[in-house]
Amino acid sequence: RTLLYVSVVVVFSYFTAFMETLTISSYPYYDFEDRTLAYTVGSAFYGIYFLVSFPAFFVFDDDIDNDKSDAATKTVTLWDTFVSSCGH
């Protein structure tokens, strides 16, 4: 299960970064010197952002399906906020 989760995050991170790079290339005032390098290596480096943000949003929505009374009684400490903002 963990391997599947990590695999999906990695694949979707690269896919999202690649598609954003591909769609911005059609903007008339935006140009790449080397499109192949931008699509492959640039998307990989841009995908690092999503490697952190996709799991972070998954954790932020941890209580989304809980009953409102359960979510209202949950105590959130400063440490919880710090750990959540670091992506864990």
mmCIF file of C-alpha atoms in Angstrom:
data_model
loop_
_atom_site.group_PDB
_atom_site.id
_atom_site.type_symbol
_atom_site.label_atom_id
_atom_site.label_comp_id
_atom_site.label_asym_id
_atom_site.label_seq_id
_atom_site.Cartn_x
_atom_site.Cartn_y
_atom_site.Cartn_z
ATOM 1 C CA ARG A 1 0.000 0.000 0.000
ATOM 2 C CA THR A 2 2.817 2.398 0.833
ATOM 3 C CA LEU A 3 4.610 1.564 -2.406
ATOM 4 C CA LEU A 4 1.436 2.280 -4.367
ATOM 5 C CA TYR A 5 0.954 5.605 -2.573
ATOM 6 C CA VAL A 6 4.538 6.705 -3.235
ATOM 7 C CA SER A 7 4.362 5.546 -6.859
ATOM 8 C CA VAL A 8 1.141 7.432 -7.515
ATOM 9 C CA VAL A 9 2.515 10.623 -5.945
ATOM 10 C CA VAL A 10 5.722 10.428 -8.011
ATOM 11 C CA VAL A 11 3.911 9.708 -11.284
ATOM 12 C CA PHE A 12 1.268 12.398 -10.781
ATOM 13 C CA SER A 13 3.910 14.906 -9.692
ATOM 14 C CA TYR A 14 5.900 14.450 -12.887
ATOM 15 C CA PHE A 15 2.741 14.290 -15.020
ATOM 16 C CA THR A 16 1.361 17.529 -13.542
ATOM 17 C CA ALA A 17 4.683 19.331 -13.968
ATOM 18 C CA PHE A 18 5.073 18.062 -17.527
ATOM 19 C CA MET A 19 1.541 19.101 -18.506
ATOM 20 C CA GLU A 20 1.996 22.569 -17.019
ATOM 21 C CA THR A 21 5.243 22.961 -18.953
ATOM 22 C CA LEU A 22 3.576 21.741 -22.112
ATOM 23 C CA THR A 23 0.573 24.049 -21.801
ATOM 24 C CA ILE A 24 2.645 27.147 -21.017
ATOM 25 C CA SER A 25 4.727 26.535 -24.127
ATOM 26 C CA SER A 26 1.721 27.509 -26.255
ATOM 27 C CA TYR A 27 1.677 30.985 -24.700
ATOM 28 C CA PRO A 28 2.965 33.293 -27.461
ATOM 29 C CA TYR A 29 5.274 35.404 -25.267
ATOM 30 C CA TYR A 30 6.958 32.430 -23.561
ATOM 31 C CA ASP A 31 9.826 30.615 -25.234
ATOM 32 C CA PHE A 32 12.271 27.819 -24.403
ATOM 33 C CA GLU A 33 15.803 27.647 -25.769
ATOM 34 C CA ASP A 34 15.756 23.849 -25.617
ATOM 35 C CA ARG A 35 12.228 22.449 -25.487
ATOM 36 C CA THR A 36 13.298 18.845 -24.984
ATOM 37 C CA LEU A 37 15.408 19.747 -21.973
ATOM 38 C CA ALA A 38 12.619 21.913 -20.559
ATOM 39 C CA TYR A 39 10.040 19.153 -20.991
ATOM 40 C CA THR A 40 12.143 16.364 -19.468
ATOM 41 C CA VAL A 41 14.588 17.778 -16.936
ATOM 42 C CA GLY A 42 12.699 20.981 -16.193
ATOM 43 C CA SER A 43 9.517 19.060 -15.505
ATOM 44 C CA ALA A 44 11.406 16.709 -13.192
ATOM 45 C CA PHE A 45 12.737 19.598 -11.114
ATOM 46 C CA TYR A 46 9.359 21.348 -11.121
ATOM 47 C CA GLY A 47 7.766 18.056 -10.069
ATOM 48 C CA ILE A 48 9.751 18.192 -6.814
ATOM 49 C CA TYR A 49 7.313 20.889 -5.682
ATOM 50 C CA PHE A 50 4.418 18.480 -6.162
ATOM 51 C CA LEU A 51 6.253 15.662 -4.368
ATOM 52 C CA VAL A 52 5.869 17.767 -1.232
ATOM 53 C CA SER A 53 2.542 19.473 -1.875
ATOM 54 C CA PHE A 54 0.418 16.467 -2.914
ATOM 55 C CA PRO A 55 0.986 14.532 0.351
ATOM 56 C CA ALA A 56 0.642 17.773 2.339
ATOM 57 C CA PHE A 57 -2.854 18.414 0.983
ATOM 58 C CA PHE A 58 -3.753 14.799 1.699
ATOM 59 C CA VAL A 59 -2.807 15.340 5.358
ATOM 60 C CA PHE A 60 -4.550 18.731 5.552
ATOM 61 C CA ASP A 61 -7.841 17.103 4.532
ATOM 62 C CA ASP A 62 -7.470 14.298 7.066
ATOM 63 C CA ASP A 63 -10.682 15.211 8.913
ATOM 64 C CA ILE A 64 -12.784 16.005 5.857
ATOM 65 C CA ASP A 65 -15.001 12.925 6.204
ATOM 66 C CA ASN A 66 -15.389 13.077 9.976
ATOM 67 C CA ASP A 67 -18.562 14.195 11.654
ATOM 68 C CA LYS A 68 -18.648 17.913 12.434
ATOM 69 C CA SER A 69 -18.808 17.245 16.165
ATOM 70 C CA ASP A 70 -15.583 15.199 16.025
ATOM 71 C CA ALA A 71 -13.730 17.856 14.041
ATOM 72 C CA ALA A 72 -14.886 20.630 16.367
ATOM 73 C CA THR A 73 -13.575 18.861 19.473
ATOM 74 C CA LYS A 74 -10.140 18.112 18.013
ATOM 75 C CA THR A 75 -7.444 20.218 19.630
ATOM 76 C CA VAL A 76 -4.826 21.561 17.245
ATOM 77 C CA THR A 77 -1.590 22.604 18.885
ATOM 78 C CA LEU A 78 1.152 24.850 17.572
ATOM 79 C CA TRP A 79 3.307 21.755 17.081
ATOM 80 C CA ASP A 80 0.565 20.140 14.935
ATOM 81 C CA THR A 81 0.460 23.247 12.766
ATOM 82 C CA PHE A 82 4.240 23.297 12.382
ATOM 83 C CA VAL A 83 4.453 19.613 11.461
ATOM 84 C CA SER A 84 1.573 19.959 8.986
ATOM 85 C CA SER A 85 3.170 22.946 7.291
ATOM 86 C CA CYS A 86 6.388 20.955 6.839
ATOM 87 C CA GLY A 87 4.477 18.374 4.821
ATOM 88 C CA HIS A 88 4.229 15.552 7.314
#
